[in-house]
PDB file of C-alpha atoms in Angstrom:
ATOM      1  CA  SER Y  31       0.000   0.000   0.000  1.00  0.00           C
ATOM      2  CA  GLY Y  32       1.066   3.617  -0.404  1.00  0.00           C
ATOM      3  CA  ASN Y  33      -0.001   7.198  -0.988  1.00  0.00           C
ATOM      4  CA  TYR Y  34      -0.612   7.683  -4.706  1.00  0.00           C
ATOM      5  CA  TRP Y  35      -0.617  11.083  -6.325  1.00  0.00           C
ATOM      6  CA  ALA Y  36      -2.935  12.316  -9.070  1.00  0.00           C
ATOM      7  CA  PRO Y  37      -2.968  10.599 -12.476  1.00  0.00           C
ATOM      8  CA  THR Y  38      -1.678  12.197 -15.675  1.00  0.00           C
ATOM      9  CA  ILE Y  39      -4.096  12.358 -18.610  1.00  0.00           C
ATOM     10  CA  ASP Y  40      -3.318  12.571 -22.320  1.00  0.00           C
ATOM     11  CA  GLY Y  41      -6.344  12.476 -24.575  1.00  0.00           C
ATOM     12  CA  ASP Y  42      -8.097   9.194 -23.868  1.00  0.00           C
ATOM     13  CA  ARG Y  43      -5.201   7.639 -21.906  1.00  0.00           C
ATOM     14  CA  ILE Y  44      -4.507   7.815 -18.169  1.00  0.00           C
ATOM     15  CA  TYR Y  45      -1.177   7.155 -16.432  1.00  0.00           C
ATOM     16  CA  ILE Y  46      -0.697   6.642 -12.703  1.00  0.00           C
ATOM     17  CA  ASN Y  47       1.613   5.128 -10.106  1.00  0.00           C
ATOM     18  CA  GLY Y  48       0.109   2.065  -8.434  1.00  0.00           C
ATOM     19  CA  GLY Y  49       0.479  -1.592  -7.614  1.00  0.00           C
ATOM     20  CA  GLY Y  50       1.381  -3.384  -4.412  1.00  0.00           C
ATOM     21  CA  TYR Y  51       5.093  -2.669  -4.943  1.00  0.00           C
ATOM     22  CA  GLY Y  52       4.984   0.381  -7.213  1.00  0.00           C
ATOM     23  CA  GLY Y  53       4.925   0.859 -10.952  1.00  0.00           C
ATOM     24  CA  LEU Y  54       3.399   2.696 -13.886  1.00  0.00           C
ATOM     25  CA  TYR Y  55      -0.134   1.864 -14.996  1.00  0.00           C
ATOM     26  CA  GLY Y  56      -1.630   2.884 -18.306  1.00  0.00           C
ATOM     27  CA  PHE Y  57      -5.413   2.873 -18.740  1.00  0.00           C
ATOM     28  CA  SER Y  58      -7.787   3.818 -21.506  1.00  0.00           C
ATOM     29  CA  GLN Y  59     -10.479   6.377 -20.728  1.00  0.00           C
ATOM     30  CA  SER Y  60     -12.994   3.518 -20.507  1.00  0.00           C
ATOM     31  CA  GLY Y  61     -10.975   2.060 -17.620  1.00  0.00           C
ATOM     32  CA  SER Y  62      -9.427  -0.881 -19.435  1.00  0.00           C
ATOM     33  CA  GLN Y  63      -5.799  -1.522 -18.509  1.00  0.00           C
ATOM     34  CA  LEU Y  64      -3.255  -0.939 -21.267  1.00  0.00           C
ATOM     35  CA  PHE Y  65      -0.195  -2.059 -19.301  1.00  0.00           C
ATOM     36  CA  PHE Y  66       1.562  -2.253 -15.956  1.00  0.00           C
ATOM     37  CA  ALA Y  67       5.297  -1.538 -15.855  1.00  0.00           C
ATOM     38  CA  PRO Y  68       6.836  -2.586 -12.494  1.00  0.00           C
ATOM     39  CA  LEU Y  69       9.180  -0.021 -10.939  1.00  0.00           C
ATOM     40  CA  GLU Y  70      11.023   0.418  -7.674  1.00  0.00           C
ATOM     41  CA  GLN Y  71       8.795   0.535  -4.592  1.00  0.00           C
ATOM     42  CA  TYR Y  72       8.193   4.256  -4.048  1.00  0.00           C
ATOM     43  CA  ASP Y  73       5.002   6.256  -3.660  1.00  0.00           C
ATOM     44  CA  GLU Y  74       4.109   9.973  -3.770  1.00  0.00           C
ATOM     45  CA  TRP Y  75       4.979  10.641  -7.398  1.00  0.00           C
ATOM     46  CA  SER Y  76       3.073  11.169 -10.633  1.00  0.00           C
ATOM     47  CA  PRO Y  77       4.193  10.441 -14.186  1.00  0.00           C
ATOM     48  CA  ALA Y  78       4.644  13.151 -16.796  1.00  0.00           C
ATOM     49  CA  TYR Y  79       3.624  12.998 -20.473  1.00  0.00           C
ATOM     50  CA  ALA Y  80       4.969  14.830 -23.528  1.00  0.00           C
ATOM     51  CA  ASP Y  81       5.384  14.204 -27.246  1.00  0.00           C
ATOM     52  CA  GLY Y  82       4.330  10.565 -27.263  1.00  0.00           C
ATOM     53  CA  LEU Y  83       6.185   9.400 -24.152  1.00  0.00           C
ATOM     54  CA  ALA Y  84       5.261   8.917 -20.494  1.00  0.00           C
ATOM     55  CA  TYR Y  85       7.992   9.762 -17.981  1.00  0.00           C
ATOM     56  CA  THR Y  86       8.703   8.397 -14.499  1.00  0.00           C
ATOM     57  CA  PHE Y  87      11.331   9.353 -11.937  1.00  0.00           C
ATOM     58  CA  VAL Y  88      11.823   6.778  -9.184  1.00  0.00           C
ATOM     59  CA  GLY Y  89      14.566   6.152  -6.638  1.00  0.00           C
ATOM     60  CA  SER Y  90      16.808   3.141  -6.353  1.00  0.00           C
ATOM     61  CA  THR Y  91      16.289   0.064  -4.214  1.00  0.00           C
ATOM     62  CA  TYR Y  92      19.713   0.220  -2.594  1.00  0.00           C
ATOM     63  CA  SER Y  93      21.581   3.329  -1.517  1.00  0.00           C
ATOM     64  CA  PRO Y  94      23.788   4.830  -2.928  1.00  0.00           C
ATOM     65  CA  ASP Y  95      22.544   3.531  -6.309  1.00  0.00           C
ATOM     66  CA  PRO Y  96      21.161   6.263  -8.596  1.00  0.00           C
ATOM     67  CA  ALA Y  97      17.535   7.126  -9.192  1.00  0.00           C
ATOM     68  CA  THR Y  98      16.260   6.687 -12.738  1.00  0.00           C
ATOM     69  CA  LEU Y  99      14.387   8.960 -15.127  1.00  0.00           C
ATOM     70  CA  ARG Y 100      12.613   6.713 -17.629  1.00  0.00           C
ATOM     71  CA  ALA Y 101      10.743   7.440 -20.858  1.00  0.00           C
ATOM     72  CA  HIS Y 102       8.004   4.851 -21.499  1.00  0.00           C
ATOM     73  CA  ASP Y 103       6.061   3.807 -24.577  1.00  0.00           C
ATOM     74  CA  PRO Y 104       2.544   5.159 -23.878  1.00  0.00           C
ATOM     75  CA  MET Y 105       0.785   2.008 -25.091  1.00  0.00           C
ATOM     76  CA  THR Y 106       2.980  -0.750 -23.664  1.00  0.00           C
ATOM     77  CA  GLY Y 107       4.977   0.841 -20.833  1.00  0.00           C
ATOM     78  CA  ALA Y 108       8.238  -0.419 -22.354  1.00  0.00           C
ATOM     79  CA  VAL Y 109      11.237   1.772 -21.513  1.00  0.00           C
ATOM     80  CA  ALA Y 110      12.351   3.737 -24.572  1.00  0.00           C
ATOM     81  CA  TRP Y 111      15.341   5.295 -22.807  1.00  0.00           C
ATOM     82  CA  SER Y 112      16.543   6.150 -19.320  1.00  0.00           C
ATOM     83  CA  VAL Y 113      18.990   8.397 -17.460  1.00  0.00           C
ATOM     84  CA  ASP Y 114      20.582   7.723 -14.066  1.00  0.00           C
ATOM     85  CA  ILE Y 115      20.371  10.598 -11.563  1.00  0.00           C
ATOM     86  CA  PRO Y 116      22.408  10.833  -8.329  1.00  0.00           C
ATOM     87  CA  PHE Y 117      20.164   9.918  -5.429  1.00  0.00           C
ATOM     88  CA  SER Y 118      20.275  10.102  -1.619  1.00  0.00           C
ATOM     89  CA  TRP Y 119      17.747   7.830   0.052  1.00  0.00           C
ATOM     90  CA  ARG Y 120      15.282   9.662   2.351  1.00  0.00           C
ATOM     91  CA  GLY Y 121      12.546   7.069   2.704  1.00  0.00           C
ATOM     92  CA  TRP Y 122      10.190   5.252   0.349  1.00  0.00           C
ATOM     93  CA  SER Y 123       8.291   8.332  -0.834  1.00  0.00           C
ATOM     94  CA  MET Y 124       9.637  10.350  -3.770  1.00  0.00           C
ATOM     95  CA  GLU Y 125       7.610  13.502  -2.955  1.00  0.00           C
ATOM     96  CA  THR Y 126       8.363  14.794  -6.467  1.00  0.00           C
ATOM     97  CA  SER Y 127       7.531  14.271 -10.140  1.00  0.00           C
ATOM     98  CA  PRO Y 128       9.402  14.936 -13.395  1.00  0.00           C
ATOM     99  CA  VAL Y 129       8.508  18.052 -15.398  1.00  0.00           C
ATOM    100  CA  VAL Y 130       8.982  18.222 -19.171  1.00  0.00           C
ATOM    101  CA  GLY Y 131       9.881  21.520 -20.821  1.00  0.00           C
ATOM    102  CA  ASP Y 132      10.486  22.365 -24.472  1.00  0.00           C
ATOM    103  CA  SER Y 133      14.189  21.509 -24.343  1.00  0.00           C
ATOM    104  CA  HIS Y 134      14.812  19.940 -20.931  1.00  0.00           C
ATOM    105  CA  ILE Y 135      13.282  17.599 -18.379  1.00  0.00           C
ATOM    106  CA  PHE Y 136      13.584  18.708 -14.757  1.00  0.00           C
ATOM    107  CA  VAL Y 137      13.749  16.490 -11.687  1.00  0.00           C
ATOM    108  CA  VAL Y 138      14.450  17.163  -8.032  1.00  0.00           C
ATOM    109  CA  SER Y 139      16.640  14.540  -6.381  1.00  0.00           C
ATOM    110  CA  ARG Y 140      17.130  16.157  -2.998  1.00  0.00           C
ATOM    111  CA  PRO Y 141      18.905  18.371  -2.432  1.00  0.00           C
ATOM    112  CA  THR Y 142      19.594  19.017  -6.122  1.00  0.00           C
ATOM    113  CA  LEU Y 143      17.609  20.263  -9.098  1.00  0.00           C
ATOM    114  CA  TYR Y 144      18.703  18.530 -12.326  1.00  0.00           C
ATOM    115  CA  ALA Y 145      18.087  19.505 -15.941  1.00  0.00           C
ATOM    116  CA  ILE Y 146      18.245  16.707 -18.528  1.00  0.00           C
ATOM    117  CA  ASP Y 147      18.691  17.701 -22.167  1.00  0.00           C
ATOM    118  CA  ARG Y 148      15.857  16.129 -24.180  1.00  0.00           C
ATOM    119  CA  ALA Y 149      17.991  15.870 -27.316  1.00  0.00           C
ATOM    120  CA  THR Y 150      21.132  14.321 -25.842  1.00  0.00           C
ATOM    121  CA  ARG Y 151      19.450  12.607 -22.849  1.00  0.00           C
ATOM    122  CA  ALA Y 152      22.316  13.728 -20.650  1.00  0.00           C
ATOM    123  CA  ILE Y 153      22.380  15.877 -17.523  1.00  0.00           C
ATOM    124  CA  ALA Y 154      22.836  19.431 -18.805  1.00  0.00           C
ATOM    125  CA  TRP Y 155      23.263  21.144 -15.436  1.00  0.00           C
ATOM    126  CA  SER Y 156      22.547  20.753 -11.734  1.00  0.00           C
ATOM    127  CA  THR Y 157      22.436  23.039  -8.722  1.00  0.00           C
ATOM    128  CA  THR Y 158      24.659  23.227  -5.654  1.00  0.00           C
ATOM    129  CA  GLY Y 159      24.268  24.874  -2.284  1.00  0.00           C
ATOM    130  CA  TYR Y 160      20.480  24.703  -1.952  1.00  0.00           C
ATOM    131  CA  ASP Y 161      18.081  22.068  -0.612  1.00  0.00           C
ATOM    132  CA  TYR Y 162      15.530  21.778  -3.409  1.00  0.00           C
ATOM    133  CA  SER Y 163      12.433  19.718  -2.735  1.00  0.00           C
ATOM    134  CA  GLY Y 164       9.058  18.929  -4.280  1.00  0.00           C
ATOM    135  CA  THR Y 165       8.135  19.241  -7.942  1.00  0.00           C
ATOM    136  CA  PRO Y 166       9.446  22.080 -10.121  1.00  0.00           C
ATOM    137  CA  ALA Y 167       7.507  23.994 -12.782  1.00  0.00           C
ATOM    138  CA  CYS Y 168       8.666  25.221 -16.168  1.00  0.00           C
ATOM    139  CA  ALA Y 169       7.470  27.825 -18.666  1.00  0.00           C
ATOM    140  CA  GLY Y 170       9.385  29.389 -21.536  1.00  0.00           C
ATOM    141  CA  ASN Y 171      13.014  29.950 -20.572  1.00  0.00           C
ATOM    142  CA  ARG Y 172      12.482  29.686 -16.811  1.00  0.00           C
ATOM    143  CA  VAL Y 173      12.234  26.816 -14.357  1.00  0.00           C
ATOM    144  CA  PHE Y 174      10.872  27.368 -10.847  1.00  0.00           C
ATOM    145  CA  ALA Y 175      11.484  25.283  -7.723  1.00  0.00           C
ATOM    146  CA  THR Y 176      11.363  25.685  -3.948  1.00  0.00           C
ATOM    147  CA  ALA Y 177      14.423  25.496  -1.712  1.00  0.00           C
ATOM    148  CA  GLY Y 178      14.559  26.292   1.985  1.00  0.00           C
ATOM    149  CA  GLY Y 179      11.013  27.643   1.976  1.00  0.00           C
ATOM    150  CA  VAL Y 180      11.503  30.182  -0.831  1.00  0.00           C
ATOM    151  CA  LEU Y 181      10.951  30.093  -4.591  1.00  0.00           C
ATOM    152  CA  HIS Y 182      13.854  30.191  -7.049  1.00  0.00           C
ATOM    153  CA  ALA Y 183      13.720  31.036 -10.751  1.00  0.00           C
ATOM    154  CA  ARG Y 184      16.521  29.716 -12.968  1.00  0.00           C
ATOM    155  CA  ASP Y 185      17.390  29.847 -16.633  1.00  0.00           C
ATOM    156  CA  VAL Y 186      16.279  26.670 -18.393  1.00  0.00           C
ATOM    157  CA  ALA Y 187      19.341  26.339 -20.619  1.00  0.00           C
ATOM    158  CA  THR Y 188      22.114  27.224 -18.165  1.00  0.00           C
ATOM    159  CA  GLY Y 189      20.696  26.892 -14.646  1.00  0.00           C
ATOM    160  CA  GLU Y 190      21.704  30.488 -13.923  1.00  0.00           C
ATOM    161  CA  TRP Y 191      19.915  31.918 -10.884  1.00  0.00           C
ATOM    162  CA  LEU Y 192      17.494  34.697 -11.903  1.00  0.00           C
ATOM    163  CA  TRP Y 193      15.512  35.658  -8.810  1.00  0.00           C
ATOM    164  CA  THR Y 194      14.219  34.517  -5.426  1.00  0.00           C
ATOM    165  CA  GLY Y 195      10.597  34.923  -4.368  1.00  0.00           C
ATOM    166  CA  VAL Y 196      10.117  35.204  -0.604  1.00  0.00           C
ATOM    167  CA  GLY Y 197       6.757  34.684   1.080  1.00  0.00           C
ATOM    168  CA  ASP Y 198       6.558  33.416   4.655  1.00  0.00           C
ATOM    169  CA  ASN Y 199       9.788  31.379   4.269  1.00  0.00           C
ATOM    170  CA  ALA Y 200       7.732  28.175   4.368  1.00  0.00           C
ATOM    171  CA  LEU Y 201       6.857  27.576   0.702  1.00  0.00           C
ATOM    172  CA  LYS Y 202       6.580  23.809   0.156  1.00  0.00           C
ATOM    173  CA  TYR Y 203       3.988  22.911  -2.479  1.00  0.00           C
ATOM    174  CA  PRO Y 204       4.740  22.584  -6.224  1.00  0.00           C
ATOM    175  CA  PRO Y 205       4.502  25.973  -7.976  1.00  0.00           C
ATOM    176  CA  VAL Y 206       2.103  26.476 -10.885  1.00  0.00           C
ATOM    177  CA  ILE Y 207       2.267  28.971 -13.768  1.00  0.00           C
ATOM    178  CA  ALA Y 208      -0.353  30.943 -15.729  1.00  0.00           C
ATOM    179  CA  ASN Y 209      -0.681  34.331 -17.460  1.00  0.00           C
ATOM    180  CA  GLY Y 210       2.878  35.401 -16.774  1.00  0.00           C
ATOM    181  CA  CYS Y 211       2.618  34.612 -13.071  1.00  0.00           C
ATOM    182  CA  VAL Y 212       4.030  31.825 -10.934  1.00  0.00           C
ATOM    183  CA  TYR Y 213       2.090  30.824  -7.837  1.00  0.00           C
ATOM    184  CA  ALA Y 214       3.663  29.211  -4.773  1.00  0.00           C
ATOM    185  CA  SER Y 215       2.187  28.122  -1.476  1.00  0.00           C
ATOM    186  CA  SER Y 216       2.934  27.224   2.137  1.00  0.00           C
ATOM    187  CA  ASP Y 217       0.535  25.609   4.591  1.00  0.00           C
ATOM    188  CA  GLU Y 218      -0.864  29.035   5.451  1.00  0.00           C
ATOM    189  CA  ASN Y 219      -0.464  31.330   2.427  1.00  0.00           C
ATOM    190  CA  THR Y 220      -0.447  31.468  -1.371  1.00  0.00           C
ATOM    191  CA  TYR Y 221       1.665  33.996  -3.261  1.00  0.00           C
ATOM    192  CA  ALA Y 222       1.615  35.280  -6.835  1.00  0.00           C
ATOM    193  CA  PHE Y 223       4.933  36.382  -8.344  1.00  0.00           C
ATOM    194  CA  ASP Y 224       5.704  37.988 -11.683  1.00  0.00           C
ATOM    195  CA  ALA Y 225       7.381  35.116 -13.567  1.00  0.00           C
ATOM    196  CA  ARG Y 226       9.826  37.463 -15.312  1.00  0.00           C
ATOM    197  CA  THR Y 227      10.959  39.693 -12.442  1.00  0.00           C
ATOM    198  CA  GLY Y 228       9.993  37.839  -9.259  1.00  0.00           C
ATOM    199  CA  THR Y 229       7.962  40.800  -7.988  1.00  0.00           C
ATOM    200  CA  ARG Y 230       5.352  39.663  -5.481  1.00  0.00           C
ATOM    201  CA  LEU Y 231       1.949  40.660  -6.817  1.00  0.00           C
ATOM    202  CA  TRP Y 232      -0.449  39.493  -4.124  1.00  0.00           C
ATOM    203  CA  THR Y 233      -0.920  37.198  -1.144  1.00  0.00           C
ATOM    204  CA  ALA Y 234      -3.894  35.069  -0.109  1.00  0.00           C
ATOM    205  CA  ALA Y 235      -4.231  33.738   3.437  1.00  0.00           C
ATOM    206  CA  GLU Y 236      -4.924  30.160   2.329  1.00  0.00           C
ATOM    207  CA  GLY Y 237      -2.248  27.584   1.541  1.00  0.00           C
ATOM    208  CA  GLY Y 238      -2.011  24.081   0.116  1.00  0.00           C
ATOM    209  CA  TRP Y 239      -1.788  22.203  -3.181  1.00  0.00           C
ATOM    210  CA  LEU Y 240      -2.338  24.477  -6.179  1.00  0.00           C
ATOM    211  CA  THR Y 241      -4.159  23.801  -9.444  1.00  0.00           C
ATOM    212  CA  ILE Y 242      -5.189  26.145 -12.253  1.00  0.00           C
ATOM    213  CA  ALA Y 243      -8.274  25.372 -14.341  1.00  0.00           C
ATOM    214  CA  GLN Y 244     -10.785  27.461 -16.300  1.00  0.00           C
ATOM    215  CA  GLY Y 245      -9.125  30.729 -15.320  1.00  0.00           C
ATOM    216  CA  LYS Y 246      -9.216  30.021 -11.594  1.00  0.00           C
ATOM    217  CA  LEU Y 247      -6.591  29.122  -8.992  1.00  0.00           C
ATOM    218  CA  PHE Y 248      -7.724  26.275  -6.729  1.00  0.00           C
ATOM    219  CA  VAL Y 249      -6.106  25.621  -3.350  1.00  0.00           C
ATOM    220  CA  ALA Y 250      -6.558  22.171  -1.766  1.00  0.00           C
ATOM    221  CA  ARG Y 251      -5.938  21.660   1.946  1.00  0.00           C
ATOM    222  CA  PHE Y 252      -5.753  18.318   3.751  1.00  0.00           C
TER     223      PHE Y 252
END
């Protein structure tokens, strides 16, 4: 058993972590199972999907073995390619998901944010000196991730630091992006920052998991 995060949907296909010992499921919209691809036994992650591939990022079974970013065939679950990522075991929950941008795939393997070049399938850059956690977000030439309770913006291609967004110094949930803004949340507050400059635009006294749909920002608390 485990704590399973939200599924990822592409058209009429649904992808989700599940199984008694962890793995990637593919389902049709009607609910029929397309495949099950066994993976290492971790929970609290979701797959990503882009350009005809489903992506998983799961830790290793034995420390200090690397974690693995895998690209899966969306109909069979077969691994099309994979990249090893340095990994420090912190328990059997990943607490993060891969994010696919136009040119790079981003993963957080605590304490480091990694960028994997989609063309070469090699690590393009990684961070040092900060304890990144959770799931990053990417839009245009910027990637956003939380470290030490604040939000960082970095250049997608180089990893160069661009700005830091400070709220209550307890930001912890995955940021989301819409209309030139990036939103980040703690348990108590949600903040809107200008995605280009990092200027804080407004604060709402409700915190939690963030989702944007139909022009609205939804905040889920548990």
